[in-house]
RNA sequence: GGGCGUGUAGCUCAGGGGUAGAGCAUCUGCCUUUUAAGCAGAGGGUCGAUGGUUCGAGACCAUCCACGCUCACCA
């Protein structure tokens, strides 16, 4: 606050945040806070003995049983005052329940007049059904647990004649919702549910992999050499060692070192960081599952993947079906398998097999696919696939056998020259996972790294960096290994029918306020 | 980064040169089974910021800021 500003306004009271003026609603709530204190009420209580959750009270209620006494707690979300009696709803982690507060027989009724939407209270009373039919709690005791000093957006809802829930003036400003996610979570019930589903998904992944004997591990976030993916990193610095460190862009090379070390299967669910643009499907930090299993190949990994995603769909939605943008998706295994050349042929009528770069460029032009001059054959093929085939793959599909130039960590195909044993799982036109038979030939790996380094020398900032220690590990011998990466955020989007990554990350990256 | 939009009360939004608006929320009064409770009244705004045009700007112009959608790049 500037000096000039101070002259225009009275000096703030000690309880006033210095960075903003209080509007009348906030002033009023501070007055109520003082009023409550002055009658001996602690507006910030220490505990409350809850006996039931809101929805459990409602579902357990039977009209012909004797009255039950329950204690519930939660945030007031609506109030209807009628003089000597009032109704309000409170919301706890499971849902809402209506309270009936009557002056007669409720000592705290006057104090309740100083309470607002947003305040957190505890209530003890008996369960009954109102004339209008709603199961409610008739309050006998009321305790203020936390006074709210900021007005909450008030969202009203109503059930119409068809039984549909109608919401009036939903709290919908995306910037406010993401910046103040706590408000979003309070007010928008469905937002809370998305993150419950996300948590259930992750715990199901752990259960699935633990049951099969794979070891959950942790590998460095701060890495002297970043690797395992093609992306630009965030850079940091360690003062004591006086070395630059990078935030990891993938876990891959460390996890495969652990396979060299003798574990049969390792996985990590971790944050990766990529210093790139942000949009509906990209956040600078995101969550990735990576899994490596010794003595297996990519064909085996397809079976594991489709089974795991099927289990996740069941755990999250109770069904292998998902409705996405008007498409009905069925995750039931087995998923379709088709090679990249085949699927391109299917959607364009063109056979790209064995074509050289000039021929591929001619085909791209004919298909109206734009390709950069810097693209090699692999990149041209990939671009044609992304433009002409991928968007049409709605049902879960494994696209297999990618050009070797695009996949410096994948093992060469056992029968197809120029390709690697790699697959991506495509659902609803989007990639959900990436996997390969891992390259375990240290001499081939060194050659691939060197190819990447020459790309880097030509200015490709995303080309991968040669990792001498990783090569040393491979030289000791890594068993044949199948590896898988799944973007947890994007899988969550798929299973919760959200089209923005910001809706499945609690605190998506934003520009700083002000 | 380009294109298109948006920014007005705590929330959701109207208004497009001449007194700053609505619904909900808030406050006052009435109301002891209401439920988008109701009825009557009231308060609440540097109309994103800064310049400019004009007798007069929330509106028109310029610049900036923030956000959204979209295209390009990337998981």
PDB file of N, CA, C and O in Angstrom, chain A residues 399-453:
ATOM      1  N   UNK A 399      -1.023 -48.986 -31.198  1.00  0.00           N
ATOM      2  CA  UNK A 399      -0.328 -48.772 -32.458  1.00  0.00           C
ATOM      3  C   UNK A 399       1.125 -49.171 -32.225  1.00  0.00           C
ATOM      4  O   UNK A 399       1.757 -48.707 -31.271  1.00  0.00           O
ATOM      5  N   UNK A 400       1.655 -50.033 -33.091  1.00  0.00           N
ATOM      6  CA  UNK A 400       2.953 -50.653 -32.807  1.00  0.00           C
ATOM      7  C   UNK A 400       3.987 -50.315 -33.872  1.00  0.00           C
ATOM      8  O   UNK A 400       3.647 -49.893 -34.981  1.00  0.00           O
ATOM      9  N   UNK A 401       5.247 -50.487 -33.485  1.00  0.00           N
ATOM     10  CA  UNK A 401       6.364 -50.517 -34.431  1.00  0.00           C
ATOM     11  C   UNK A 401       6.624 -49.166 -35.081  1.00  0.00           C
ATOM     12  O   UNK A 401       6.193 -48.878 -36.198  1.00  0.00           O
ATOM     13  N   UNK A 402       7.354 -48.339 -34.341  1.00  0.00           N
ATOM     14  CA  UNK A 402       7.631 -46.958 -34.737  1.00  0.00           C
ATOM     15  C   UNK A 402       8.988 -46.865 -35.416  1.00  0.00           C
ATOM     16  O   UNK A 402       9.864 -47.690 -35.197  1.00  0.00           O
ATOM     17  N   UNK A 403       9.209 -45.800 -36.195  1.00  0.00           N
ATOM     18  CA  UNK A 403      10.519 -45.593 -36.822  1.00  0.00           C
ATOM     19  C   UNK A 403      11.612 -45.426 -35.760  1.00  0.00           C
ATOM     20  O   UNK A 403      11.397 -44.794 -34.727  1.00  0.00           O
ATOM     21  N   UNK A 404      12.761 -45.979 -36.048  1.00  0.00           N
ATOM     22  CA  UNK A 404      13.835 -46.025 -35.054  1.00  0.00           C
ATOM     23  C   UNK A 404      14.331 -44.629 -34.677  1.00  0.00           C
ATOM     24  O   UNK A 404      14.704 -44.381 -33.522  1.00  0.00           O
ATOM     25  N   UNK A 405      14.279 -43.668 -35.615  1.00  0.00           N
ATOM     26  CA  UNK A 405      14.823 -42.330 -35.324  1.00  0.00           C
ATOM     27  C   UNK A 405      14.085 -41.630 -34.190  1.00  0.00           C
ATOM     28  O   UNK A 405      14.636 -40.752 -33.532  1.00  0.00           O
ATOM     29  N   UNK A 406      12.806 -42.013 -34.007  1.00  0.00           N
ATOM     30  CA  UNK A 406      11.982 -41.336 -32.999  1.00  0.00           C
ATOM     31  C   UNK A 406      12.159 -41.929 -31.613  1.00  0.00           C
ATOM     32  O   UNK A 406      11.617 -41.416 -30.658  1.00  0.00           O
ATOM     33  N   UNK A 407      12.868 -43.049 -31.524  1.00  0.00           N
ATOM     34  CA  UNK A 407      12.833 -43.836 -30.288  1.00  0.00           C
ATOM     35  C   UNK A 407      14.226 -44.304 -29.900  1.00  0.00           C
ATOM     36  O   UNK A 407      14.555 -45.484 -30.027  1.00  0.00           O
ATOM     37  N   UNK A 408      15.066 -43.405 -29.401  1.00  0.00           N
ATOM     38  CA  UNK A 408      16.468 -43.753 -29.152  1.00  0.00           C
ATOM     39  C   UNK A 408      16.686 -44.718 -27.988  1.00  0.00           C
ATOM     40  O   UNK A 408      17.819 -45.162 -27.796  1.00  0.00           O
ATOM     41  N   UNK A 409      15.647 -45.023 -27.228  1.00  0.00           N
ATOM     42  CA  UNK A 409      15.828 -45.931 -26.085  1.00  0.00           C
ATOM     43  C   UNK A 409      15.132 -47.270 -26.305  1.00  0.00           C
ATOM     44  O   UNK A 409      15.097 -48.108 -25.411  1.00  0.00           O
ATOM     45  N   UNK A 410      14.535 -47.449 -27.510  1.00  0.00           N
ATOM     46  CA  UNK A 410      13.775 -48.670 -27.770  1.00  0.00           C
ATOM     47  C   UNK A 410      14.601 -49.646 -28.612  1.00  0.00           C
ATOM     48  O   UNK A 410      15.442 -49.255 -29.427  1.00  0.00           O
ATOM     49  N   UNK A 411      14.300 -50.893 -28.420  1.00  0.00           N
ATOM     50  CA  UNK A 411      15.065 -51.951 -29.075  1.00  0.00           C
ATOM     51  C   UNK A 411      14.613 -52.127 -30.520  1.00  0.00           C
ATOM     52  O   UNK A 411      13.415 -52.026 -30.825  1.00  0.00           O
ATOM     53  N   UNK A 412      15.573 -52.389 -31.381  1.00  0.00           N
ATOM     54  CA  UNK A 412      15.234 -52.597 -32.792  1.00  0.00           C
ATOM     55  C   UNK A 412      14.270 -53.765 -32.946  1.00  0.00           C
ATOM     56  O   UNK A 412      14.368 -54.772 -32.242  1.00  0.00           O
ATOM     57  N   UNK A 413      13.367 -53.615 -33.913  1.00  0.00           N
ATOM     58  CA  UNK A 413      12.363 -54.648 -34.144  1.00  0.00           C
ATOM     59  C   UNK A 413      13.032 -55.949 -34.576  1.00  0.00           C
ATOM     60  O   UNK A 413      13.996 -55.942 -35.340  1.00  0.00           O
ATOM     61  N   UNK A 414      12.522 -57.072 -34.076  1.00  0.00           N
ATOM     62  CA  UNK A 414      13.188 -58.356 -34.341  1.00  0.00           C
ATOM     63  C   UNK A 414      13.075 -58.778 -35.796  1.00  0.00           C
ATOM     64  O   UNK A 414      13.889 -59.553 -36.264  1.00  0.00           O
ATOM     65  N   UNK A 415      12.041 -58.248 -36.537  1.00  0.00           N
ATOM     66  CA  UNK A 415      11.927 -58.641 -37.951  1.00  0.00           C
ATOM     67  C   UNK A 415      11.823 -57.462 -38.923  1.00  0.00           C
ATOM     68  O   UNK A 415      12.082 -57.620 -40.112  1.00  0.00           O
ATOM     69  N   UNK A 416      11.441 -56.290 -38.440  1.00  0.00           N
ATOM     70  CA  UNK A 416      11.185 -55.174 -39.358  1.00  0.00           C
ATOM     71  C   UNK A 416      12.357 -54.186 -39.329  1.00  0.00           C
ATOM     72  O   UNK A 416      12.583 -53.520 -38.317  1.00  0.00           O
ATOM     73  N   UNK A 417      13.052 -54.063 -40.416  1.00  0.00           N
ATOM     74  CA  UNK A 417      14.190 -53.153 -40.471  1.00  0.00           C
ATOM     75  C   UNK A 417      13.732 -51.706 -40.351  1.00  0.00           C
ATOM     76  O   UNK A 417      12.672 -51.322 -40.875  1.00  0.00           O
ATOM     77  N   UNK A 418      14.500 -50.897 -39.653  1.00  0.00           N
ATOM     78  CA  UNK A 418      14.198 -49.476 -39.545  1.00  0.00           C
ATOM     79  C   UNK A 418      13.167 -49.143 -38.485  1.00  0.00           C
ATOM     80  O   UNK A 418      12.849 -47.972 -38.255  1.00  0.00           O
ATOM     81  N   UNK A 419      12.614 -50.169 -37.834  1.00  0.00           N
ATOM     82  CA  UNK A 419      11.575 -49.927 -36.823  1.00  0.00           C
ATOM     83  C   UNK A 419      12.064 -50.401 -35.462  1.00  0.00           C
ATOM     84  O   UNK A 419      13.056 -51.130 -35.356  1.00  0.00           O
ATOM     85  N   UNK A 420      11.355 -49.939 -34.430  1.00  0.00           N
ATOM     86  CA  UNK A 420      11.630 -50.433 -33.081  1.00  0.00           C
ATOM     87  C   UNK A 420      10.379 -51.104 -32.521  1.00  0.00           C
ATOM     88  O   UNK A 420       9.265 -50.878 -33.014  1.00  0.00           O
ATOM     89  N   UNK A 421      10.586 -51.894 -31.498  1.00  0.00           N
ATOM     90  CA  UNK A 421       9.462 -52.569 -30.837  1.00  0.00           C
ATOM     91  C   UNK A 421       8.870 -51.614 -29.811  1.00  0.00           C
ATOM     92  O   UNK A 421       9.303 -51.550 -28.666  1.00  0.00           O
ATOM     93  N   UNK A 422       7.932 -50.855 -30.277  1.00  0.00           N
ATOM     94  CA  UNK A 422       7.343 -49.822 -29.438  1.00  0.00           C
ATOM     95  C   UNK A 422       5.843 -49.797 -29.694  1.00  0.00           C
ATOM     96  O   UNK A 422       5.401 -50.086 -30.799  1.00  0.00           O
ATOM     97  N   UNK A 423       5.076 -49.466 -28.665  1.00  0.00           N
ATOM     98  CA  UNK A 423       3.646 -49.213 -28.915  1.00  0.00           C
ATOM     99  C   UNK A 423       3.176 -48.012 -28.122  1.00  0.00           C
ATOM    100  O   UNK A 423       3.726 -47.675 -27.073  1.00  0.00           O
ATOM    101  N   UNK A 424       2.156 -47.381 -28.675  1.00  0.00           N
ATOM    102  CA  UNK A 424       1.418 -46.360 -27.930  1.00  0.00           C
ATOM    103  C   UNK A 424      -0.018 -46.830 -27.831  1.00  0.00           C
ATOM    104  O   UNK A 424      -0.568 -47.396 -28.780  1.00  0.00           O
ATOM    105  N   UNK A 425      -0.631 -46.596 -26.668  1.00  0.00           N
ATOM    106  CA  UNK A 425      -2.059 -46.868 -26.513  1.00  0.00           C
ATOM    107  C   UNK A 425      -2.811 -45.601 -26.877  1.00  0.00           C
ATOM    108  O   UNK A 425      -2.521 -44.540 -26.346  1.00  0.00           O
ATOM    109  N   UNK A 426      -3.738 -45.717 -27.823  1.00  0.00           N
ATOM    110  CA  UNK A 426      -4.513 -44.556 -28.260  1.00  0.00           C
ATOM    111  C   UNK A 426      -5.970 -44.767 -27.861  1.00  0.00           C
ATOM    112  O   UNK A 426      -6.549 -45.825 -28.119  1.00  0.00           O
ATOM    113  N   UNK A 427      -6.561 -43.755 -27.223  1.00  0.00           N
ATOM    114  CA  UNK A 427      -7.964 -43.803 -26.853  1.00  0.00           C
ATOM    115  C   UNK A 427      -8.587 -42.458 -27.197  1.00  0.00           C
ATOM    116  O   UNK A 427      -8.029 -41.408 -26.842  1.00  0.00           O
ATOM    117  N   UNK A 428      -9.718 -42.514 -27.879  1.00  0.00           N
ATOM    118  CA  UNK A 428     -10.427 -41.280 -28.222  1.00  0.00           C
ATOM    119  C   UNK A 428      -9.529 -40.297 -28.978  1.00  0.00           C
ATOM    120  O   UNK A 428      -9.608 -39.098 -28.800  1.00  0.00           O
ATOM    121  N   UNK A 429      -8.653 -40.849 -29.795  1.00  0.00           N
ATOM    122  CA  UNK A 429      -7.795 -40.003 -30.620  1.00  0.00           C
ATOM    123  C   UNK A 429      -6.584 -39.437 -29.905  1.00  0.00           C
ATOM    124  O   UNK A 429      -5.874 -38.613 -30.473  1.00  0.00           O
ATOM    125  N   UNK A 430      -6.325 -39.852 -28.668  1.00  0.00           N
ATOM    126  CA  UNK A 430      -5.191 -39.325 -27.919  1.00  0.00           C
ATOM    127  C   UNK A 430      -4.342 -40.446 -27.338  1.00  0.00           C
ATOM    128  O   UNK A 430      -4.859 -41.465 -26.894  1.00  0.00           O
ATOM    129  N   UNK A 431      -3.035 -40.191 -27.298  1.00  0.00           N
ATOM    130  CA  UNK A 431      -2.117 -41.147 -26.704  1.00  0.00           C
ATOM    131  C   UNK A 431      -2.321 -41.213 -25.193  1.00  0.00           C
ATOM    132  O   UNK A 431      -2.410 -40.185 -24.535  1.00  0.00           O
ATOM    133  N   UNK A 432      -2.399 -42.419 -24.648  1.00  0.00           N
ATOM    134  CA  UNK A 432      -2.455 -42.526 -23.192  1.00  0.00           C
ATOM    135  C   UNK A 432      -1.224 -43.202 -22.609  1.00  0.00           C
ATOM    136  O   UNK A 432      -0.983 -43.127 -21.412  1.00  0.00           O
ATOM    137  N   UNK A 433      -0.455 -43.926 -23.432  1.00  0.00           N
ATOM    138  CA  UNK A 433       0.749 -44.547 -22.893  1.00  0.00           C
ATOM    139  C   UNK A 433       1.739 -44.809 -24.014  1.00  0.00           C
ATOM    140  O   UNK A 433       1.406 -44.734 -25.193  1.00  0.00           O
ATOM    141  N   UNK A 434       2.956 -45.080 -23.604  1.00  0.00           N
ATOM    142  CA  UNK A 434       4.060 -45.263 -24.522  1.00  0.00           C
ATOM    143  C   UNK A 434       4.913 -46.370 -23.922  1.00  0.00           C
ATOM    144  O   UNK A 434       5.182 -46.358 -22.724  1.00  0.00           O
ATOM    145  N   UNK A 435       5.313 -47.334 -24.748  1.00  0.00           N
ATOM    146  CA  UNK A 435       6.023 -48.480 -24.169  1.00  0.00           C
ATOM    147  C   UNK A 435       6.926 -49.093 -25.224  1.00  0.00           C
ATOM    148  O   UNK A 435       6.677 -48.960 -26.419  1.00  0.00           O
ATOM    149  N   UNK A 436       7.988 -49.751 -24.763  1.00  0.00           N
ATOM    150  CA  UNK A 436       8.780 -50.511 -25.709  1.00  0.00           C
ATOM    151  C   UNK A 436       9.496 -51.681 -25.063  1.00  0.00           C
ATOM    152  O   UNK A 436       9.554 -51.811 -23.836  1.00  0.00           O
ATOM    153  N   UNK A 437      10.001 -52.539 -25.956  1.00  0.00           N
ATOM    154  CA  UNK A 437      11.040 -53.476 -25.571  1.00  0.00           C
ATOM    155  C   UNK A 437      12.274 -52.609 -25.405  1.00  0.00           C
ATOM    156  O   UNK A 437      12.686 -51.939 -26.352  1.00  0.00           O
ATOM    157  N   UNK A 438      12.839 -52.615 -24.188  1.00  0.00           N
ATOM    158  CA  UNK A 438      13.911 -51.661 -23.904  1.00  0.00           C
ATOM    159  C   UNK A 438      15.202 -52.074 -24.597  1.00  0.00           C
ATOM    160  O   UNK A 438      15.559 -53.256 -24.636  1.00  0.00           O
ATOM    161  N   UNK A 439      15.883 -51.074 -25.111  1.00  0.00           N
ATOM    162  CA  UNK A 439      17.171 -51.319 -25.748  1.00  0.00           C
ATOM    163  C   UNK A 439      18.190 -51.709 -24.684  1.00  0.00           C
ATOM    164  O   UNK A 439      18.470 -50.927 -23.771  1.00  0.00           O
ATOM    165  N   UNK A 440      18.722 -52.943 -24.776  1.00  0.00           N
ATOM    166  CA  UNK A 440      19.704 -53.366 -23.768  1.00  0.00           C
ATOM    167  C   UNK A 440      21.064 -53.692 -24.389  1.00  0.00           C
ATOM    168  O   UNK A 440      21.942 -54.228 -23.727  1.00  0.00           O
ATOM    169  N   UNK A 441      21.229 -53.347 -25.676  1.00  0.00           N
ATOM    170  CA  UNK A 441      22.524 -53.518 -26.326  1.00  0.00           C
ATOM    171  C   UNK A 441      23.315 -52.215 -26.130  1.00  0.00           C
ATOM    172  O   UNK A 441      22.975 -51.193 -26.712  1.00  0.00           O
ATOM    173  N   UNK A 442      24.367 -52.248 -25.290  1.00  0.00           N
ATOM    174  CA  UNK A 442      25.051 -51.000 -24.929  1.00  0.00           C
ATOM    175  C   UNK A 442      25.725 -50.332 -26.120  1.00  0.00           C
ATOM    176  O   UNK A 442      25.845 -49.098 -26.150  1.00  0.00           O
ATOM    177  N   UNK A 443      26.167 -51.118 -27.103  1.00  0.00           N
ATOM    178  CA  UNK A 443      26.843 -50.520 -28.257  1.00  0.00           C
ATOM    179  C   UNK A 443      25.827 -49.817 -29.151  1.00  0.00           C
ATOM    180  O   UNK A 443      26.051 -48.698 -29.618  1.00  0.00           O
ATOM    181  N   UNK A 444      24.682 -50.473 -29.354  1.00  0.00           N
ATOM    182  CA  UNK A 444      23.610 -49.834 -30.116  1.00  0.00           C
ATOM    183  C   UNK A 444      23.133 -48.574 -29.383  1.00  0.00           C
ATOM    184  O   UNK A 444      22.927 -47.518 -29.990  1.00  0.00           O
ATOM    185  N   UNK A 445      23.000 -48.681 -28.051  1.00  0.00           N
ATOM    186  CA  UNK A 445      22.533 -47.519 -27.288  1.00  0.00           C
ATOM    187  C   UNK A 445      23.488 -46.337 -27.432  1.00  0.00           C
ATOM    188  O   UNK A 445      23.075 -45.201 -27.585  1.00  0.00           O
ATOM    189  N   UNK A 446      24.790 -46.650 -27.422  1.00  0.00           N
ATOM    190  CA  UNK A 446      25.761 -45.568 -27.583  1.00  0.00           C
ATOM    191  C   UNK A 446      25.617 -44.907 -28.958  1.00  0.00           C
ATOM    192  O   UNK A 446      25.602 -43.681 -29.070  1.00  0.00           O
ATOM    193  N   UNK A 447      25.413 -45.738 -29.967  1.00  0.00           N
ATOM    194  CA  UNK A 447      25.236 -45.192 -31.315  1.00  0.00           C
ATOM    195  C   UNK A 447      23.985 -44.311 -31.386  1.00  0.00           C
ATOM    196  O   UNK A 447      23.982 -43.243 -32.007  1.00  0.00           O
ATOM    197  N   UNK A 448      22.918 -44.745 -30.730  1.00  0.00           N
ATOM    198  CA  UNK A 448      21.674 -43.955 -30.745  1.00  0.00           C
ATOM    199  C   UNK A 448      21.870 -42.623 -30.033  1.00  0.00           C
ATOM    200  O   UNK A 448      21.374 -41.588 -30.483  1.00  0.00           O
ATOM    201  N   UNK A 449      22.563 -42.672 -28.900  1.00  0.00           N
ATOM    202  CA  UNK A 449      22.851 -41.427 -28.179  1.00  0.00           C
ATOM    203  C   UNK A 449      23.663 -40.489 -29.066  1.00  0.00           C
ATOM    204  O   UNK A 449      23.442 -39.289 -29.093  1.00  0.00           O
ATOM    205  N   UNK A 450      24.618 -41.065 -29.785  1.00  0.00           N
ATOM    206  CA  UNK A 450      25.462 -40.219 -30.634  1.00  0.00           C
ATOM    207  C   UNK A 450      24.644 -39.573 -31.748  1.00  0.00           C
ATOM    208  O   UNK A 450      24.856 -38.405 -32.093  1.00  0.00           O
ATOM    209  N   UNK A 451      23.688 -40.337 -32.289  1.00  0.00           N
ATOM    210  CA  UNK A 451      22.775 -39.736 -33.272  1.00  0.00           C
ATOM    211  C   UNK A 451      22.022 -38.556 -32.653  1.00  0.00           C
ATOM    212  O   UNK A 451      21.848 -37.507 -33.288  1.00  0.00           O
ATOM    213  N   UNK A 452      21.565 -38.753 -31.418  1.00  0.00           N
ATOM    214  CA  UNK A 452      20.828 -37.683 -30.735  1.00  0.00           C
ATOM    215  C   UNK A 452      21.724 -36.471 -30.523  1.00  0.00           C
ATOM    216  O   UNK A 452      21.295 -35.332 -30.692  1.00  0.00           O
ATOM    217  N   UNK A 453      22.984 -36.738 -30.148  1.00  0.00           N
ATOM    218  CA  UNK A 453      23.896 -35.627 -29.898  1.00  0.00           C
ATOM    219  C   UNK A 453      24.161 -34.841 -31.181  1.00  0.00           C
ATOM    220  O   UNK A 453      24.334 -33.622 -31.136  1.00  0.00           O
TER     221      UNK A 453
END
